[in-house]
Amino acid sequence: VTISHGNSRVTAALPTGESVEVLLFGATVLSWKDGAGDEKLWLSEDSKLDGSKGVRGGIPIVFPAFGPPDPNHAATSKLPQHGFARTARWEFLGKSTSEGSSSSVKLDFGLSSDNLDEATRALWPYKFGLLYSVTLERDSLDTTLVITNDGDEPFEIQTLLHTYFRVKDISSVHVTGLEDSPYSDKVDGMKAKTQASSPVTFSGEMDRVYTPAKGPRHPVVISDGGKPSFRIVRDNLDQVVVWNPWTDKAESMSDFMPKDGYKNMVCVEAGSVQGWQKLDKGDAFEGAQTISLS
Ligand code: BG6
């Protein structure tokens, strides 16, 4: 296993060629390649990689609040959309590897209230710790986030792993595992709806927050051109956001490039974003996703 740790990124590669690259801003996974060198994640060419904005692609981490600030949730109402974890500079805590025929590598990253600048801490003044582990195996990538309340005050959080999957053609993408599940439709005034007993397909802007009826361990599968490409299993993350900006929204995002890149991406985001998870002093919340290549 080869590891390189630069000033702003950590990369790791298995002897069989699979690799992962993580930006310290946001502990954002920027790239995940299979053994043939094929990229599995979508990354906008105009992404900001300096912490001035969340990365437009890869796997940004949403914490401690999902979406635009909620005026009815006073504690997070001053935060920017999707919180601050995706722009803060994380620490690389180290690696663990297993060598041999089934080699793997785990990279650990940390962020705590002590790492935040004062302005950010003022927006959400709680003492917390985040431990994020990115584990690369030959045919899978696992991302696990552990959130701890290190202070005396209780706090409430939402979190989400905002994965941008690379696909060949969005028009022939099918997402299964969400059949008969309730969702909130963000492109239709947050209306509560229920998915039909059929896969999710794409023919325009989509922004939906699903609570899959079969629970987090039932796989959500992304098929591309009739062939299953990604299988996502969640741990403790009850929601799945499905997002594609399509033409107009892609046009309106300054960091989205190329503009027709929406054809080659789909966001299927594992999270806990309906209501709030309350953490009392000393409590921990752990959420994870494992993405397997089919
Ligand atoms: C998704 C949201 O998770 O993220 C969308 O459901 C949002 O509403 C998208 O547009 C991208 O958000 P941002 O802040 O990275 O532009």
Short mmCIF file of C-alpha atoms and ligand atoms in Angstrom, two decimals:
data_model
loop_
_atom_site.label_atom_id
_atom_site.label_comp_id
_atom_site.label_asym_id
_atom_site.label_seq_id
_atom_site.Cartn_x
_atom_site.Cartn_y
_atom_site.Cartn_z
CA VAL A 1 0.00 0.00 0.00
CA THR A 2 1.38 3.40 -1.01
CA ILE A 3 0.44 6.53 0.92
CA SER A 4 1.38 10.11 0.16
CA HIS A 5 0.57 13.02 2.43
CA GLY A 6 1.03 16.46 0.91
CA ASN A 7 0.16 19.81 2.39
CA SER A 8 -3.46 19.64 1.29
CA ARG A 9 -4.16 16.04 0.24
CA VAL A 10 -3.69 12.44 1.24
CA THR A 11 -3.64 9.71 -1.38
CA ALA A 12 -3.49 5.97 -0.96
CA ALA A 13 -3.16 3.17 -3.51
CA LEU A 14 -3.39 -0.60 -3.21
CA PRO A 15 -0.82 -2.83 -4.96
CA THR A 16 -3.62 -3.89 -7.35
CA GLY A 17 -4.06 -0.29 -8.55
CA GLU A 18 -7.17 0.95 -6.69
CA SER A 19 -6.71 4.43 -5.24
CA VAL A 20 -8.37 7.16 -3.23
CA GLU A 21 -7.51 10.83 -2.81
CA VAL A 22 -8.75 13.00 0.07
CA LEU A 23 -8.57 16.80 0.32
CA LEU A 24 -7.91 18.06 3.85
CA PHE A 25 -10.45 20.85 3.30
CA GLY A 26 -13.63 19.08 4.30
CA ALA A 27 -11.86 15.69 4.40
CA THR A 28 -13.48 15.51 0.98
CA VAL A 29 -12.84 12.34 -1.01
CA LEU A 30 -11.96 13.81 -4.44
CA SER A 31 -11.20 10.66 -6.36
CA TRP A 32 -11.79 6.92 -6.11
CA LYS A 33 -10.38 4.73 -8.87
CA ASP A 34 -10.79 1.03 -9.46
CA GLY A 35 -7.94 -1.35 -10.31
CA ALA A 36 -8.19 -0.45 -14.00
CA GLY A 37 -7.70 3.23 -13.16
CA ASP A 38 -11.32 4.18 -13.93
CA GLU A 39 -12.69 7.06 -11.86
CA LYS A 40 -15.85 6.26 -9.88
CA LEU A 41 -16.70 9.74 -8.59
CA TRP A 42 -17.69 12.90 -10.44
CA LEU A 43 -15.74 16.10 -9.77
CA SER A 44 -16.50 19.45 -11.37
CA GLU A 45 -13.55 21.00 -13.23
CA ASP A 46 -14.32 24.33 -11.51
CA SER A 47 -14.57 22.99 -7.96
CA LYS A 48 -13.04 25.24 -5.30
CA LEU A 49 -10.34 23.22 -3.58
CA ASP A 50 -9.15 25.89 -1.14
CA GLY A 51 -11.89 25.67 1.49
CA SER A 52 -13.65 28.81 0.22
CA LYS A 53 -16.65 26.66 -0.74
CA GLY A 54 -17.65 23.01 -0.54
CA VAL A 55 -16.16 20.86 -3.30
CA ARG A 56 -18.54 20.37 -6.25
CA GLY A 57 -18.00 16.67 -6.53
CA GLY A 58 -16.42 13.74 -4.73
CA ILE A 59 -17.84 13.14 -1.23
CA PRO A 60 -18.37 16.35 0.74
CA ILE A 61 -19.47 15.87 4.38
CA VAL A 62 -22.58 17.70 5.52
CA PHE A 63 -22.48 18.62 9.26
CA PRO A 64 -24.05 19.80 11.56
CA ALA A 65 -27.10 20.78 9.47
CA PHE A 66 -28.46 19.73 6.08
CA GLY A 67 -29.73 22.20 3.49
CA PRO A 68 -30.47 25.87 3.92
CA PRO A 69 -30.55 27.19 7.52
CA ASP A 70 -33.79 26.22 9.25
CA PRO A 71 -35.31 29.31 10.95
CA ASN A 72 -37.22 26.96 13.29
CA HIS A 73 -34.03 25.38 14.62
CA ALA A 74 -32.37 28.26 16.47
CA ALA A 75 -29.07 26.47 17.25
CA THR A 76 -28.16 25.97 13.56
CA SER A 77 -30.04 28.88 11.96
CA LYS A 78 -26.88 30.98 11.49
CA LEU A 79 -24.92 28.28 9.66
CA PRO A 80 -24.29 28.26 5.92
CA GLN A 81 -26.09 25.67 3.75
CA HIS A 82 -24.90 22.12 4.67
CA GLY A 83 -22.89 23.43 7.65
CA PHE A 84 -19.14 23.98 8.02
CA ALA A 85 -17.50 20.53 7.98
CA ARG A 86 -17.19 20.52 4.18
CA THR A 87 -15.03 23.67 4.15
CA ALA A 88 -13.09 23.40 7.43
CA ARG A 89 -9.53 22.12 7.34
CA TRP A 90 -9.35 18.67 8.91
CA GLU A 91 -6.32 16.91 10.38
CA PHE A 92 -4.92 13.71 8.92
CA LEU A 93 -4.68 11.35 11.90
CA GLY A 94 -2.94 8.46 10.18
CA LYS A 95 -3.43 5.23 8.33
CA SER A 96 -3.84 1.56 9.04
CA THR A 97 -3.16 -1.01 6.39
CA SER A 98 -3.49 -4.68 5.83
CA GLU A 99 -1.16 -6.17 3.26
CA GLY A 100 -1.45 -9.35 1.25
CA SER A 101 -3.91 -10.69 -1.27
CA SER A 102 -6.87 -8.79 0.18
CA SER A 103 -5.03 -5.60 1.05
CA SER A 104 -6.87 -2.56 2.30
CA VAL A 105 -6.10 0.86 3.70
CA LYS A 106 -7.95 3.02 6.22
CA LEU A 107 -7.26 6.75 6.41
CA ASP A 108 -8.46 8.63 9.50
CA PHE A 109 -9.29 12.32 9.62
CA GLY A 110 -10.38 14.48 12.56
CA LEU A 111 -12.11 17.78 13.10
CA SER A 112 -13.03 19.27 16.45
CA SER A 113 -14.34 22.58 17.72
CA ASP A 114 -10.72 23.47 18.59
CA ASN A 115 -9.77 23.34 14.88
CA LEU A 116 -12.42 25.88 13.84
CA ASP A 117 -11.72 29.56 13.37
CA GLU A 118 -13.46 31.88 15.82
CA ALA A 119 -16.04 33.14 13.35
CA THR A 120 -17.24 29.59 12.62
CA ARG A 121 -17.24 28.62 16.29
CA ALA A 122 -19.42 31.64 17.02
CA LEU A 123 -22.08 30.30 14.61
CA TRP A 124 -22.33 26.96 16.43
CA PRO A 125 -20.64 27.19 19.83
CA TYR A 126 -20.59 23.53 20.86
CA LYS A 127 -17.67 21.29 21.76
CA PHE A 128 -17.64 18.37 19.36
CA GLY A 129 -15.32 15.87 17.76
CA LEU A 130 -15.58 14.27 14.32
CA LEU A 131 -13.64 11.19 13.34
CA TYR A 132 -13.94 10.25 9.67
CA SER A 133 -12.50 7.01 8.34
CA VAL A 134 -12.11 6.27 4.65
CA THR A 135 -11.43 2.60 3.95
CA LEU A 136 -10.38 1.46 0.50
CA GLU A 137 -10.64 -2.19 -0.42
CA ARG A 138 -10.32 -3.76 -3.86
CA ASP A 139 -14.01 -3.49 -4.73
CA SER A 140 -15.37 -1.09 -2.16
CA LEU A 141 -15.05 2.23 -0.39
CA ASP A 142 -16.35 2.68 3.14
CA THR A 143 -16.78 6.08 4.75
CA THR A 144 -17.63 6.18 8.47
CA LEU A 145 -18.27 9.30 10.53
CA VAL A 146 -18.28 9.29 14.33
CA ILE A 147 -19.61 12.43 16.01
CA THR A 148 -19.02 13.00 19.73
CA ASN A 149 -20.31 15.58 22.15
CA ASP A 150 -17.16 16.61 24.03
CA GLY A 151 -18.78 19.46 25.96
CA ASP A 152 -21.35 19.85 28.72
CA GLU A 153 -24.20 21.25 26.61
CA PRO A 154 -26.39 18.87 24.58
CA PHE A 155 -26.63 19.60 20.84
CA GLU A 156 -28.66 18.43 17.85
CA ILE A 157 -27.20 17.50 14.50
CA GLN A 158 -27.91 16.33 11.00
CA THR A 159 -25.24 14.76 8.82
CA LEU A 160 -24.89 13.39 5.32
CA LEU A 161 -22.29 11.95 2.95
CA HIS A 162 -22.93 13.88 -0.27
CA THR A 163 -21.54 11.40 -2.80
CA TYR A 164 -21.33 12.44 -6.47
CA PHE A 165 -21.27 9.18 -8.47
CA ARG A 166 -19.85 9.20 -12.00
CA VAL A 167 -22.22 7.69 -14.56
CA LYS A 168 -22.06 7.29 -18.34
CA ASP A 169 -25.48 8.73 -19.12
CA ILE A 170 -28.02 10.00 -16.60
CA SER A 171 -30.87 9.21 -19.01
CA SER A 172 -30.17 5.51 -18.66
CA VAL A 173 -29.56 5.51 -14.89
CA HIS A 174 -31.91 3.52 -12.64
CA VAL A 175 -31.77 3.66 -8.86
CA THR A 176 -33.33 0.70 -7.07
CA GLY A 177 -33.92 0.11 -3.37
CA LEU A 178 -36.20 3.13 -2.95
CA GLU A 179 -39.42 1.43 -4.16
CA ASP A 180 -42.58 2.25 -2.18
CA SER A 181 -40.62 4.66 0.03
CA PRO A 182 -41.81 8.02 1.31
CA TYR A 183 -39.93 11.10 0.15
CA SER A 184 -40.03 14.84 0.37
CA ASP A 185 -39.86 16.47 -3.07
CA LYS A 186 -37.67 19.58 -2.88
CA VAL A 187 -38.43 20.59 -6.46
CA ASP A 188 -42.17 20.51 -5.71
CA GLY A 189 -42.45 22.66 -2.58
CA MET A 190 -41.24 19.87 -0.22
CA LYS A 191 -44.42 17.88 -0.92
CA ALA A 192 -44.63 14.49 0.81
CA LYS A 193 -44.85 11.74 -1.83
CA THR A 194 -44.33 8.00 -2.16
CA GLN A 195 -42.09 6.35 -4.73
CA ALA A 196 -43.88 3.91 -7.02
CA SER A 197 -42.92 0.22 -6.95
CA SER A 198 -40.40 0.98 -9.68
CA PRO A 199 -36.82 2.31 -9.84
CA VAL A 200 -36.03 6.03 -9.83
CA THR A 201 -35.18 7.35 -13.31
CA PHE A 202 -34.13 10.81 -14.48
CA SER A 203 -35.59 13.18 -17.07
CA GLY A 204 -35.26 16.58 -15.37
CA GLU A 205 -34.08 18.27 -12.18
CA MET A 206 -34.45 15.97 -9.18
CA ASP A 207 -33.99 16.73 -5.49
CA ARG A 208 -35.67 14.23 -3.15
CA VAL A 209 -35.16 13.18 0.45
CA TYR A 210 -36.13 9.51 0.73
CA THR A 211 -36.59 7.46 3.87
CA PRO A 212 -36.17 4.01 2.30
CA ALA A 213 -38.94 1.68 3.45
CA LYS A 214 -36.59 -1.28 3.83
CA GLY A 215 -34.16 0.46 6.18
CA PRO A 216 -30.45 1.30 5.92
CA ARG A 217 -29.06 -2.23 5.42
CA HIS A 218 -31.10 -2.84 2.27
CA PRO A 219 -28.86 -1.87 -0.66
CA VAL A 220 -29.58 1.09 -2.90
CA VAL A 221 -28.22 0.19 -6.32
CA ILE A 222 -27.26 2.58 -9.13
CA SER A 223 -27.46 0.98 -12.58
CA ASP A 224 -25.99 2.71 -15.59
CA GLY A 225 -27.08 1.58 -19.04
CA GLY A 226 -28.75 -1.55 -17.63
CA LYS A 227 -25.73 -2.71 -15.65
CA PRO A 228 -25.50 -2.34 -11.84
CA SER A 229 -22.46 -0.17 -11.08
CA PHE A 230 -22.73 0.86 -7.42
CA ARG A 231 -24.31 -0.82 -4.42
CA ILE A 232 -24.72 1.38 -1.33
CA VAL A 233 -25.38 -0.06 2.13
CA ARG A 234 -25.88 2.32 5.04
CA ASP A 235 -25.34 2.05 8.75
CA ASN A 236 -27.47 4.26 11.00
CA LEU A 237 -28.20 6.72 8.17
CA ASP A 238 -31.95 6.57 7.58
CA GLN A 239 -32.28 8.93 4.61
CA VAL A 240 -31.10 8.87 1.02
CA VAL A 241 -31.08 12.12 -0.95
CA VAL A 242 -31.22 11.75 -4.72
CA TRP A 243 -30.11 14.86 -6.57
CA ASN A 244 -29.41 15.83 -10.15
CA PRO A 245 -29.39 19.54 -11.06
CA TRP A 246 -30.13 19.00 -14.78
CA THR A 247 -29.64 21.89 -17.26
CA ASP A 248 -30.81 25.12 -15.59
CA LYS A 249 -29.51 24.45 -12.10
CA ALA A 250 -26.13 23.32 -13.51
CA GLU A 251 -26.02 26.56 -15.50
CA SER A 252 -26.70 28.61 -12.36
CA MET A 253 -23.91 27.05 -10.26
CA SER A 254 -20.66 28.98 -10.84
CA ASP A 255 -18.53 25.99 -9.83
CA PHE A 256 -20.33 23.40 -12.00
CA MET A 257 -18.21 22.58 -15.06
CA PRO A 258 -18.66 21.41 -17.75
CA LYS A 259 -22.24 22.63 -17.85
CA ASP A 260 -23.42 19.39 -19.43
CA GLY A 261 -21.60 17.46 -16.67
CA TYR A 262 -25.00 16.76 -15.07
CA LYS A 263 -25.30 13.95 -17.65
CA ASN A 264 -22.35 12.19 -16.06
CA MET A 265 -23.24 12.45 -12.37
CA VAL A 266 -25.87 11.47 -9.88
CA CYS A 267 -25.82 12.29 -6.20
CA VAL A 268 -27.10 9.50 -3.98
CA GLU A 269 -26.45 10.79 -0.49
CA ALA A 270 -26.65 8.73 2.69
CA GLY A 271 -27.61 10.78 5.71
CA SER A 272 -29.56 11.43 8.85
CA VAL A 273 -31.41 14.58 7.86
CA GLN A 274 -35.04 14.18 8.87
CA GLY A 275 -35.47 15.77 12.27
CA TRP A 276 -32.41 15.96 14.53
CA GLN A 277 -30.13 13.58 16.37
CA LYS A 278 -29.66 14.79 19.93
CA LEU A 279 -26.29 14.17 21.56
CA ASP A 280 -26.01 14.71 25.29
CA LYS A 281 -22.66 15.23 27.04
CA GLY A 282 -20.41 12.26 26.22
CA ASP A 283 -22.74 10.79 23.57
CA ALA A 284 -21.55 9.54 20.19
CA PHE A 285 -23.37 9.07 16.89
CA GLU A 286 -21.88 6.82 14.23
CA GLY A 287 -23.07 6.74 10.61
CA ALA A 288 -21.51 4.99 7.63
CA GLN A 289 -21.90 3.98 4.03
CA THR A 290 -20.20 1.19 2.15
CA ILE A 291 -20.14 1.53 -1.62
CA SER A 292 -19.39 -1.68 -3.53
CA LEU A 293 -18.63 -1.89 -7.20
CA SER A 294 -20.69 -4.45 -9.06
C1 BG6 B 1 -28.34 18.39 -2.07
C2 BG6 B 1 -29.59 19.17 -1.75
O1 BG6 B 1 -28.03 17.55 -1.01
O2 BG6 B 1 -27.26 19.29 -2.27
C3 BG6 B 1 -29.87 20.15 -2.87
O3 BG6 B 1 -30.70 18.30 -1.58
C4 BG6 B 1 -28.65 21.06 -3.11
O4 BG6 B 1 -31.01 20.94 -2.54
C5 BG6 B 1 -27.44 20.17 -3.35
O5 BG6 B 1 -28.91 21.88 -4.23
C6 BG6 B 1 -26.15 20.97 -3.56
O6 BG6 B 1 -25.93 21.86 -2.52
P1 BG6 B 1 -24.73 22.87 -2.56
O7 BG6 B 1 -24.81 23.68 -1.30
O8 BG6 B 1 -23.48 22.04 -2.62
O9 BG6 B 1 -24.91 23.70 -3.80
#
